[in-house]
């Protein structure tokens, strides 16, 4: 097997192990393969292992790959990077998911720009769960209000929440943040009952995230190798 195939299988096994250890069904946690900066050939190799969802952070890099891989009709692209309001159109046109929604202005533009022939854009509200001032994301206290605002935008489908927790070796801090996210999803479901997604957990903390209710982990380096 190639390196990507071996590494991909190891990540899948880790996710399955974490589901087993926390008494969750394996099918309840999806893997988002974060392919940012990696070439289309690597994405395609991963696709042939059975992977369908890929995460991208940089628009031009992503659009090149989306074009190169347009023959893979059931591939699913998630935009997971910071999004400026003048760059919303390509996301509305070419992605199935946006995981970093945290401003009403961006939401309104995406809703206007989503093409008629496409299903609504799946969106996750990014939460600044570590409450760090420089960090993207909605404050925990404002999630419900923001979700209410999004209810009037028919071309967006609110699917749940996403977070990038504090970069800390302190497992108790991390656990606290993941558990708070799980609580926030329950609160969101009071407003949006069909919200089903909690995107949290990366290479170093996927086991803890899964124990705390994650339904989607985002893994790049452990599948595709280090980025330069
Ligand atoms: C890059 C990135 C990841 C994956 O990180 P790795 O360390 O490569 O596994 C996950 N989530 C987001 C939002 C990212 O930008």
Short mmCIF file of C-alpha atoms and ligand atoms in Angstrom, two decimals:
data_model
loop_
_atom_site.label_atom_id
_atom_site.label_comp_id
_atom_site.label_asym_id
_atom_site.label_seq_id
_atom_site.Cartn_x
_atom_site.Cartn_y
_atom_site.Cartn_z
CA UNK A 1 0.00 0.00 0.00
CA UNK A 2 1.11 3.58 -0.59
CA UNK A 3 1.89 5.90 2.30
CA UNK A 4 -1.44 7.70 1.98
CA UNK A 5 -3.32 4.43 1.97
CA UNK A 6 -1.51 3.20 5.09
CA UNK A 7 -1.94 6.50 6.92
CA UNK A 8 -5.55 6.83 5.89
CA UNK A 9 -6.30 3.35 7.20
CA UNK A 10 -4.56 4.16 10.49
CA UNK A 11 -6.70 7.26 10.96
CA UNK A 12 -9.88 5.32 10.20
CA UNK A 13 -8.81 2.68 12.71
CA UNK A 14 -8.17 5.35 15.36
CA UNK A 15 -11.65 6.77 14.82
CA UNK A 16 -13.22 3.33 15.07
CA UNK A 17 -11.22 2.60 18.23
CA UNK A 18 -12.35 5.86 19.78
CA UNK A 19 -15.98 5.12 18.92
CA UNK A 20 -15.71 1.66 20.45
CA UNK A 21 -14.01 3.02 23.59
CA UNK A 22 -16.73 5.59 24.19
CA UNK A 23 -19.64 3.32 23.33
CA UNK A 24 -20.58 5.17 20.16
CA UNK A 25 -21.59 3.70 16.83
CA UNK A 26 -18.77 3.81 14.28
CA UNK A 27 -21.08 5.27 11.69
CA UNK A 28 -21.85 8.27 13.91
CA UNK A 29 -18.45 9.92 13.46
CA UNK A 30 -17.42 11.04 10.01
CA UNK A 31 -13.92 11.83 8.83
CA UNK A 32 -13.18 15.05 7.01
CA UNK A 33 -9.86 14.60 5.16
CA UNK A 34 -8.17 18.01 5.24
CA UNK A 35 -6.36 18.24 1.91
CA UNK A 36 -5.32 21.91 1.99
CA UNK A 37 -2.11 22.59 0.03
CA UNK A 38 -1.97 18.94 -1.11
CA UNK A 39 -2.24 18.04 -4.82
CA UNK A 40 -5.34 16.68 -6.55
CA UNK A 41 -3.59 13.33 -7.08
CA UNK A 42 -3.43 12.79 -3.32
CA UNK A 43 -7.09 13.66 -2.94
CA UNK A 44 -7.97 11.21 -5.68
CA UNK A 45 -5.90 8.44 -4.04
CA UNK A 46 -7.81 9.04 -0.82
CA UNK A 47 -11.11 9.05 -2.71
CA UNK A 48 -10.27 5.62 -4.08
CA UNK A 49 -9.84 4.40 -0.49
CA UNK A 50 -13.50 5.28 0.02
CA UNK A 51 -13.15 8.83 1.39
CA UNK A 52 -15.70 11.33 0.06
CA UNK A 53 -15.43 14.52 2.17
CA UNK A 54 -12.45 16.84 1.86
CA UNK A 55 -11.64 20.06 3.74
CA UNK A 56 -9.92 23.05 2.14
CA UNK A 57 -8.71 26.37 3.58
CA UNK A 58 -7.42 28.35 0.64
CA UNK A 59 -9.84 29.28 -2.13
CA UNK A 60 -7.64 29.24 -5.22
CA UNK A 61 -5.91 26.04 -4.16
CA UNK A 62 -9.32 24.48 -3.57
CA UNK A 63 -10.88 25.66 -6.83
CA UNK A 64 -8.01 24.19 -8.85
CA UNK A 65 -8.61 20.80 -7.22
CA UNK A 66 -12.39 21.00 -7.54
CA UNK A 67 -11.95 21.58 -11.27
CA UNK A 68 -9.34 18.84 -11.67
CA UNK A 69 -11.54 16.32 -9.84
CA UNK A 70 -14.93 17.26 -11.28
CA UNK A 71 -15.23 13.73 -12.72
CA UNK A 72 -15.67 12.41 -9.15
CA UNK A 73 -19.36 13.22 -9.02
CA UNK A 74 -20.02 12.30 -5.38
CA UNK A 75 -17.02 14.04 -3.86
CA UNK A 76 -17.94 16.58 -1.16
CA UNK A 77 -15.98 19.79 -0.54
CA UNK A 78 -15.98 21.59 2.83
CA UNK A 79 -14.54 25.07 3.15
CA UNK A 80 -12.90 25.26 6.59
CA UNK A 81 -10.73 28.38 6.33
CA UNK A 82 -11.38 32.01 7.20
CA UNK A 83 -13.70 33.56 4.61
CA UNK A 84 -13.64 37.24 3.60
CA UNK A 85 -16.91 38.77 2.50
CA UNK A 86 -15.57 39.54 -1.01
CA UNK A 87 -14.72 35.85 -1.51
CA UNK A 88 -18.08 34.29 -0.80
CA UNK A 89 -19.19 33.64 -4.39
CA UNK A 90 -16.81 30.75 -5.18
CA UNK A 91 -17.81 29.09 -1.92
CA UNK A 92 -21.51 29.49 -2.79
CA UNK A 93 -20.87 28.08 -6.26
CA UNK A 94 -18.49 25.19 -5.65
CA UNK A 95 -18.73 23.87 -2.10
CA UNK A 96 -21.26 21.68 -0.33
CA UNK A 97 -20.31 22.86 3.15
CA UNK A 98 -18.92 25.94 4.90
CA UNK A 99 -17.69 25.15 8.42
CA UNK A 100 -16.49 28.58 9.51
CA UNK A 101 -19.58 30.78 9.44
CA UNK A 102 -19.40 33.49 12.10
CA UNK A 103 -20.76 36.69 10.53
CA UNK A 104 -24.22 37.63 9.38
CA UNK A 105 -22.87 39.64 6.44
CA UNK A 106 -21.17 36.52 5.05
CA UNK A 107 -24.32 34.47 5.58
CA UNK A 108 -26.49 36.99 3.73
CA UNK A 109 -24.11 37.06 0.77
CA UNK A 110 -23.87 33.27 0.56
CA UNK A 111 -27.64 33.03 0.67
CA UNK A 112 -27.94 35.49 -2.24
CA UNK A 113 -25.16 33.86 -4.24
CA UNK A 114 -26.04 30.19 -3.83
CA UNK A 115 -27.16 29.12 -7.33
CA UNK A 116 -30.83 28.21 -7.77
CA UNK A 117 -30.08 24.75 -9.16
CA UNK A 118 -28.03 23.66 -6.14
CA UNK A 119 -29.33 22.40 -2.79
CA UNK A 120 -28.85 24.77 0.17
CA UNK A 121 -25.27 25.24 1.34
CA UNK A 122 -24.67 23.26 4.54
CA UNK A 123 -23.19 25.57 7.18
CA UNK A 124 -21.64 25.13 10.58
CA UNK A 125 -21.45 28.01 13.02
CA UNK A 126 -17.87 28.42 14.19
CA UNK A 127 -17.74 28.94 17.94
CA UNK A 128 -14.87 30.68 19.72
CA UNK A 129 -15.05 28.08 22.46
CA UNK A 130 -11.76 29.04 24.10
CA UNK A 131 -12.89 32.68 24.23
CA UNK A 132 -9.54 33.94 22.89
CA UNK A 133 -9.89 37.54 21.68
CA UNK A 134 -7.88 37.11 18.46
CA UNK A 135 -9.74 34.01 17.38
CA UNK A 136 -12.51 33.60 14.81
CA UNK A 137 -15.91 32.34 15.86
CA UNK A 138 -19.11 33.39 17.59
CA UNK A 139 -18.99 33.87 21.36
CA UNK A 140 -20.77 31.06 23.18
CA UNK A 141 -23.42 33.50 24.48
CA UNK A 142 -24.30 34.64 20.96
CA UNK A 143 -24.77 31.29 19.23
CA UNK A 144 -28.54 31.15 19.72
CA UNK A 145 -29.10 34.68 18.44
CA UNK A 146 -26.93 34.05 15.41
CA UNK A 147 -28.76 30.79 14.67
CA UNK A 148 -32.07 32.68 14.80
CA UNK A 149 -30.77 35.19 12.24
CA UNK A 150 -29.78 32.36 9.92
CA UNK A 151 -33.28 30.91 9.98
CA UNK A 152 -34.46 33.55 7.49
CA UNK A 153 -31.91 32.48 4.84
CA UNK A 154 -33.41 29.61 2.82
CA UNK A 155 -30.32 28.83 0.75
CA UNK A 156 -28.33 28.02 3.90
CA UNK A 157 -28.94 24.89 5.92
CA UNK A 158 -27.65 25.11 9.48
CA UNK A 159 -26.16 21.70 10.23
CA UNK A 160 -24.43 22.38 13.54
CA UNK A 161 -21.31 23.75 15.16
CA UNK A 162 -17.56 23.74 14.60
CA UNK A 163 -14.69 24.73 16.86
CA UNK A 164 -10.92 24.92 16.99
CA UNK A 165 -10.18 24.63 20.72
CA UNK A 166 -7.36 26.24 22.62
CA UNK A 167 -3.93 24.96 21.61
CA UNK A 168 -3.03 23.45 24.98
CA UNK A 169 -1.58 20.22 26.33
CA UNK A 170 -3.98 20.51 29.26
CA UNK A 171 -6.50 17.75 28.67
CA UNK A 172 -8.93 19.04 31.29
CA UNK A 173 -9.15 22.41 29.54
CA UNK A 174 -9.77 20.67 26.24
CA UNK A 175 -12.37 18.36 27.71
CA UNK A 176 -14.16 21.30 29.23
CA UNK A 177 -14.30 23.06 25.86
CA UNK A 178 -15.50 19.97 24.00
CA UNK A 179 -18.19 19.31 26.60
CA UNK A 180 -19.37 22.89 26.35
CA UNK A 181 -19.68 22.42 22.56
CA UNK A 182 -21.82 19.35 23.09
CA UNK A 183 -24.05 21.40 25.38
CA UNK A 184 -24.25 24.20 22.81
CA UNK A 185 -25.34 21.76 20.11
CA UNK A 186 -28.23 20.67 22.34
CA UNK A 187 -29.18 24.34 22.74
CA UNK A 188 -28.91 24.90 18.99
CA UNK A 189 -31.23 21.94 18.40
CA UNK A 190 -33.94 23.83 20.32
CA UNK A 191 -33.85 26.34 17.46
CA UNK A 192 -32.79 24.08 14.56
CA UNK A 193 -33.97 20.53 15.35
CA UNK A 194 -32.29 19.05 12.27
CA UNK A 195 -28.81 20.29 13.32
CA UNK A 196 -26.84 17.07 13.57
CA UNK A 197 -23.16 17.96 13.27
CA UNK A 198 -20.45 18.74 15.80
CA UNK A 199 -17.18 19.29 13.94
CA UNK A 200 -14.37 19.00 16.48
CA UNK A 201 -11.27 16.91 16.95
CA UNK A 202 -8.02 16.98 14.99
CA UNK A 203 -5.00 14.69 14.86
CA UNK A 204 -3.90 15.21 18.47
CA UNK A 205 -7.27 15.18 20.20
CA UNK A 206 -9.70 13.12 18.13
CA UNK A 207 -10.21 10.49 20.85
CA UNK A 208 -11.20 13.09 23.42
CA UNK A 209 -13.43 14.91 20.93
CA UNK A 210 -15.23 11.67 20.06
CA UNK A 211 -15.70 10.86 23.75
CA UNK A 212 -17.34 14.31 24.07
CA UNK A 213 -19.79 13.83 21.21
CA UNK A 214 -17.98 14.91 18.06
CA UNK A 215 -19.70 13.75 14.88
CA UNK A 216 -16.91 14.87 12.53
CA UNK A 217 -13.16 14.96 13.03
CA UNK A 218 -10.92 16.97 10.70
CA UNK A 219 -7.60 15.30 9.92
CA UNK A 220 -4.93 16.55 7.52
CA UNK A 221 -1.32 15.83 8.41
CA UNK A 222 -1.89 12.30 9.70
CA UNK A 223 -3.37 11.32 6.32
CA UNK A 224 -1.47 13.42 3.78
CA UNK A 225 1.77 14.17 5.65
CA UNK A 226 3.23 17.48 6.85
CA UNK A 227 2.63 20.67 4.89
CA UNK A 228 5.53 22.97 4.02
C1 LIG B 1 -5.59 22.41 8.83
C2 LIG B 1 -6.82 22.20 9.60
C3 LIG B 1 -7.14 20.96 10.15
C4 LIG B 1 -6.24 19.73 10.03
O1 LIG B 1 -5.04 19.94 10.71
P1 LIG B 1 -3.89 18.85 10.70
O2 LIG B 1 -3.00 19.28 11.81
O3 LIG B 1 -3.21 18.93 9.38
O4 LIG B 1 -4.49 17.51 10.93
C5 LIG B 1 -8.34 20.84 10.83
N1 LIG B 1 -9.18 21.89 10.96
C6 LIG B 1 -8.92 23.09 10.44
C7 LIG B 1 -9.89 24.19 10.63
C8 LIG B 1 -7.72 23.29 9.76
O5 LIG B 1 -7.47 24.51 9.27
#
